[in-house]
Amino acid sequence: MKKRIFSLLMFPLLMWGRSQFWDENFHPLEQKFWQNRANSNLIEGILITAWLTNQESVSFYASQWQNTIADLARNQYASDAEKAEKLLLTLHERFLKRYRETANTVSGIFQTGEFNCASASLLYAISAHTLGIPVRLNLYTRHARPEVFVGGQWIEVEATSPLGYNFRQKPQVQQDFVRVTSFANEKVPLVVLTNTTQWYAMWYANEVYFQVQRRSFSNAFQLALRALELDKQIPLVQTNAIGAYQEYASFLVGRRLTNEALAVLEEGITQFPENRVLSNNYRVTIYQMTLDTLKAGQLAEGRRLLEQYLSVLLGDENMVGAAYQELLYRLIQTNAYQEAWETLQNVKSRFLERSWYTKVSAYGMTSLVKKLVSEWKLYPLYEDLVLKWYEDLRIPERESYLLEYYNNLGMAYKDAGFLQKTEEIWKKGLSYLPRASILQKNLASLYIMKASDTTSLKEKLSFYKQALAYDPENWEIDRAILITYRNLAEEYSNREDWKSVLQITEEALLAYPNDKQLQYYRDYAKRKLGK
């Protein structure tokens, strides 16, 4: 009783027609009861709604109860009050053996003797009703208690105690109740159930919970539909029906019956428009269906779903953004670059001011860059699209996306041995990102590599100078230039090309005026030239 019956949500009165998902044949015994419930034996009806689905068991337990009621009916009572009190004592003598908080069903009472406030109260209520005593069921926050109308007044009965008749006048029974159940002794009920139709509705709804716990989601859903048709205004019915719609839809999604799940949720939302749980579940289901469709490569269908349910998805803007990100990614992966760009512009025209738009644009740029880098041989094809996308970004870190494009593209060419193309790409990147230190250092490293690969000292010098221009703080490059100058001076000296010695040393001394070795070669060349 504790977990579900009094976890109540209140909703306005709803218009209700029979559900499109109603299954007339979901269980033969229940179907027979449903069709003849107005004339059915009350105890059998309660047992069947509690999902006791074996006819022999139903008949056996019903006969036990009927014999008890017959015994009570044969007795003579001074008043209905005496009859009501005797009924409670007899039920405890014959059926209600042990209190257990989770013993929620009347069928369980007959099978094990275990009961809680809900099952004991219902058994008492149907028994009193059969004996002709006016009775109703009171539902509290975490408790249930019947009341009987005797002596011109309503008398509360604590059905969990054999001494619970008129328990408001029995302090010891009240104390025992709190001790045994740990429930507060509330005085004002939340809901009062006054007739057998409401009792059936409550018990159908009560069984919904147990069917869900057994993961029998289809059964739970059908039971919830029956509870709704009997009395949709009972909070327990509404609460458990909402849960049944949600659980059954999730079950269908798990079986990849997404369209069927959406239909179930749509009906649930129609019946309970203020319930956020159903609305959120509906949104999540649409979102997941859209993503699954896109990931399966059905881009046209995924786009259609996204646009069709856009108003629903906008209830959670993170979902909209993620769905558009997935669409852009899938378009780019299939080389539909221009379509991806047009899609982004369409989204921009409608949602530029939404917080998620910048994430979509940035994600699309990342996807485009990674794809084009992986297809590096296509360069410079689609470079103009990358630049347009870059210009479209409106985030502080947008330069990092363009840097990733030029840097990684150049690396791909470098790894393949196309150093000239690498140089061209990195220089192109620097033309747009002149402060990009990564490109500068990479170009410096590229020229150092070229210098290492050549045997010509003049070419080495030229490459080292270009490297230093891109990485002016690198002392190792500066040192390599000085050494190359010295080596050139030595090489010209060995060839007795004193004019070249003088020319190269004077050039070098402009940068390294205090270098003794360069000074020596210069002075020696001058003497040889007679200067």
Short mmCIF file of N, CA and C in Angstrom, two decimals, residues 111-174:
data_model
loop_
_atom_site.label_atom_id
_atom_site.label_comp_id
_atom_site.label_asym_id
_atom_site.label_seq_id
_atom_site.Cartn_x
_atom_site.Cartn_y
_atom_site.Cartn_z
N GLN A 111 -4.35 -16.74 0.06
CA GLN A 111 -3.24 -17.66 -0.22
C GLN A 111 -2.29 -17.78 0.97
N THR A 112 -2.01 -16.69 1.67
CA THR A 112 -0.97 -16.70 2.71
C THR A 112 -1.45 -16.22 4.07
N GLY A 113 -2.60 -15.56 4.14
CA GLY A 113 -3.05 -14.97 5.38
C GLY A 113 -2.44 -13.61 5.66
N GLU A 114 -1.55 -13.14 4.77
CA GLU A 114 -0.89 -11.85 4.98
C GLU A 114 -1.74 -10.73 4.37
N PHE A 115 -1.73 -9.58 5.03
CA PHE A 115 -2.56 -8.46 4.61
C PHE A 115 -1.86 -7.15 4.95
N ASN A 116 -2.31 -6.09 4.32
CA ASN A 116 -1.95 -4.74 4.75
C ASN A 116 -3.24 -3.92 4.83
N CYS A 117 -3.11 -2.64 5.00
CA CYS A 117 -4.31 -1.83 5.20
C CYS A 117 -5.22 -1.84 3.98
N ALA A 118 -4.61 -1.86 2.76
CA ALA A 118 -5.42 -1.81 1.54
C ALA A 118 -6.21 -3.09 1.35
N SER A 119 -5.53 -4.23 1.42
CA SER A 119 -6.21 -5.50 1.18
C SER A 119 -7.21 -5.81 2.29
N ALA A 120 -6.85 -5.54 3.55
CA ALA A 120 -7.78 -5.80 4.66
C ALA A 120 -9.00 -4.90 4.58
N SER A 121 -8.79 -3.63 4.21
CA SER A 121 -9.91 -2.69 4.11
C SER A 121 -10.86 -3.09 3.00
N LEU A 122 -10.32 -3.52 1.88
CA LEU A 122 -11.19 -3.91 0.76
C LEU A 122 -11.97 -5.17 1.10
N LEU A 123 -11.32 -6.15 1.73
CA LEU A 123 -12.02 -7.37 2.11
C LEU A 123 -13.16 -7.05 3.09
N TYR A 124 -12.87 -6.17 4.03
CA TYR A 124 -13.92 -5.77 4.97
C TYR A 124 -15.05 -5.05 4.25
N ALA A 125 -14.71 -4.16 3.32
CA ALA A 125 -15.73 -3.36 2.63
C ALA A 125 -16.66 -4.24 1.81
N ILE A 126 -16.10 -5.18 1.03
CA ILE A 126 -16.99 -6.02 0.21
C ILE A 126 -17.81 -6.97 1.09
N SER A 127 -17.25 -7.34 2.23
CA SER A 127 -17.99 -8.22 3.15
C SER A 127 -19.15 -7.45 3.78
N ALA A 128 -18.88 -6.22 4.24
CA ALA A 128 -19.93 -5.41 4.83
C ALA A 128 -21.02 -5.11 3.81
N HIS A 129 -20.59 -4.78 2.60
CA HIS A 129 -21.55 -4.48 1.53
C HIS A 129 -22.46 -5.69 1.28
N THR A 130 -21.89 -6.87 1.26
CA THR A 130 -22.67 -8.09 1.02
C THR A 130 -23.64 -8.36 2.15
N LEU A 131 -23.25 -8.00 3.37
CA LEU A 131 -24.13 -8.18 4.53
C LEU A 131 -25.17 -7.07 4.68
N GLY A 132 -25.17 -6.13 3.71
CA GLY A 132 -26.17 -5.08 3.73
C GLY A 132 -25.82 -3.90 4.60
N ILE A 133 -24.57 -3.79 5.01
CA ILE A 133 -24.14 -2.65 5.83
C ILE A 133 -23.58 -1.58 4.90
N PRO A 134 -24.12 -0.35 4.92
CA PRO A 134 -23.55 0.72 4.09
C PRO A 134 -22.07 0.94 4.45
N VAL A 135 -21.21 0.99 3.44
CA VAL A 135 -19.78 1.07 3.69
C VAL A 135 -19.11 1.89 2.60
N ARG A 136 -18.05 2.52 2.97
CA ARG A 136 -17.23 3.25 1.99
C ARG A 136 -15.76 3.10 2.39
N LEU A 137 -14.88 3.36 1.42
CA LEU A 137 -13.44 3.23 1.65
C LEU A 137 -12.80 4.61 1.67
N ASN A 138 -12.05 4.89 2.73
CA ASN A 138 -11.32 6.15 2.84
C ASN A 138 -9.84 5.92 2.52
N LEU A 139 -9.31 6.73 1.64
CA LEU A 139 -7.89 6.66 1.30
C LEU A 139 -7.17 7.87 1.86
N TYR A 140 -6.12 7.61 2.62
CA TYR A 140 -5.30 8.67 3.21
C TYR A 140 -3.96 8.73 2.47
N THR A 141 -3.06 9.52 2.99
CA THR A 141 -1.78 9.69 2.29
C THR A 141 -1.06 8.36 2.12
N ARG A 142 -1.01 7.56 3.20
CA ARG A 142 -0.31 6.27 3.12
C ARG A 142 -1.15 5.15 3.74
N HIS A 143 -2.43 5.32 3.74
CA HIS A 143 -3.25 4.35 4.47
C HIS A 143 -4.64 4.26 3.86
N ALA A 144 -5.32 3.16 4.18
CA ALA A 144 -6.71 2.98 3.77
C ALA A 144 -7.50 2.49 4.99
N ARG A 145 -8.77 2.92 5.04
CA ARG A 145 -9.58 2.53 6.18
C ARG A 145 -11.06 2.57 5.76
N PRO A 146 -11.84 1.52 6.05
CA PRO A 146 -13.27 1.56 5.72
C PRO A 146 -14.07 2.29 6.80
N GLU A 147 -15.25 2.74 6.39
CA GLU A 147 -16.22 3.31 7.32
C GLU A 147 -17.56 2.64 7.07
N VAL A 148 -18.29 2.36 8.11
CA VAL A 148 -19.63 1.79 7.99
C VAL A 148 -20.65 2.79 8.55
N PHE A 149 -21.82 2.80 7.95
CA PHE A 149 -22.87 3.70 8.40
C PHE A 149 -23.83 2.91 9.28
N VAL A 150 -23.72 3.10 10.57
CA VAL A 150 -24.57 2.38 11.55
C VAL A 150 -25.05 3.37 12.60
N GLY A 151 -26.26 3.17 13.07
CA GLY A 151 -26.79 4.03 14.13
C GLY A 151 -26.87 5.48 13.72
N GLY A 152 -27.06 5.71 12.40
CA GLY A 152 -27.20 7.09 11.92
C GLY A 152 -25.91 7.86 11.80
N GLN A 153 -24.76 7.18 11.84
CA GLN A 153 -23.48 7.89 11.71
C GLN A 153 -22.43 6.97 11.07
N TRP A 154 -21.40 7.62 10.54
CA TRP A 154 -20.29 6.88 9.95
C TRP A 154 -19.27 6.54 11.04
N ILE A 155 -18.92 5.26 11.11
CA ILE A 155 -17.98 4.76 12.11
C ILE A 155 -16.75 4.21 11.39
N GLU A 156 -15.59 4.72 11.75
CA GLU A 156 -14.35 4.25 11.12
C GLU A 156 -13.95 2.88 11.68
N VAL A 157 -13.38 2.07 10.79
CA VAL A 157 -12.93 0.73 11.16
C VAL A 157 -11.45 0.60 10.76
N GLU A 158 -10.60 0.32 11.73
CA GLU A 158 -9.18 0.04 11.42
C GLU A 158 -9.09 -1.45 11.13
N ALA A 159 -9.12 -1.79 9.83
CA ALA A 159 -9.24 -3.19 9.42
C ALA A 159 -7.99 -4.01 9.71
N THR A 160 -6.88 -3.38 10.02
CA THR A 160 -5.65 -4.14 10.30
C THR A 160 -5.66 -4.73 11.72
N SER A 161 -6.64 -4.34 12.53
CA SER A 161 -6.71 -4.84 13.92
C SER A 161 -8.06 -5.51 14.16
N PRO A 162 -8.09 -6.67 14.81
CA PRO A 162 -9.38 -7.30 15.13
C PRO A 162 -10.23 -6.45 16.07
N LEU A 163 -9.59 -5.51 16.79
CA LEU A 163 -10.30 -4.63 17.71
C LEU A 163 -10.51 -3.24 17.11
N GLY A 164 -10.39 -3.14 15.78
CA GLY A 164 -10.36 -1.84 15.14
C GLY A 164 -11.71 -1.21 14.87
N TYR A 165 -12.81 -1.87 15.21
CA TYR A 165 -14.12 -1.25 15.00
C TYR A 165 -14.25 -0.02 15.91
N ASN A 166 -14.67 1.10 15.29
CA ASN A 166 -14.82 2.37 16.02
C ASN A 166 -13.53 2.73 16.74
N PHE A 167 -12.41 2.58 16.03
CA PHE A 167 -11.11 2.68 16.69
C PHE A 167 -10.80 4.08 17.20
N ARG A 168 -11.54 5.10 16.72
CA ARG A 168 -11.29 6.45 17.22
C ARG A 168 -11.62 6.55 18.72
N GLN A 169 -12.41 5.63 19.17
CA GLN A 169 -12.75 5.63 20.60
C GLN A 169 -11.86 4.66 21.40
N LYS A 170 -10.82 4.14 20.76
CA LYS A 170 -9.97 3.15 21.41
C LYS A 170 -8.50 3.58 21.34
N PRO A 171 -8.02 4.35 22.30
CA PRO A 171 -6.63 4.87 22.27
C PRO A 171 -5.58 3.78 22.12
N GLN A 172 -5.79 2.64 22.75
CA GLN A 172 -4.78 1.58 22.68
C GLN A 172 -4.68 1.04 21.26
N VAL A 173 -5.81 0.89 20.58
CA VAL A 173 -5.79 0.42 19.18
C VAL A 173 -5.08 1.44 18.30
N GLN A 174 -5.31 2.71 18.56
CA GLN A 174 -4.63 3.75 17.79
C GLN A 174 -3.12 3.67 18.00
#
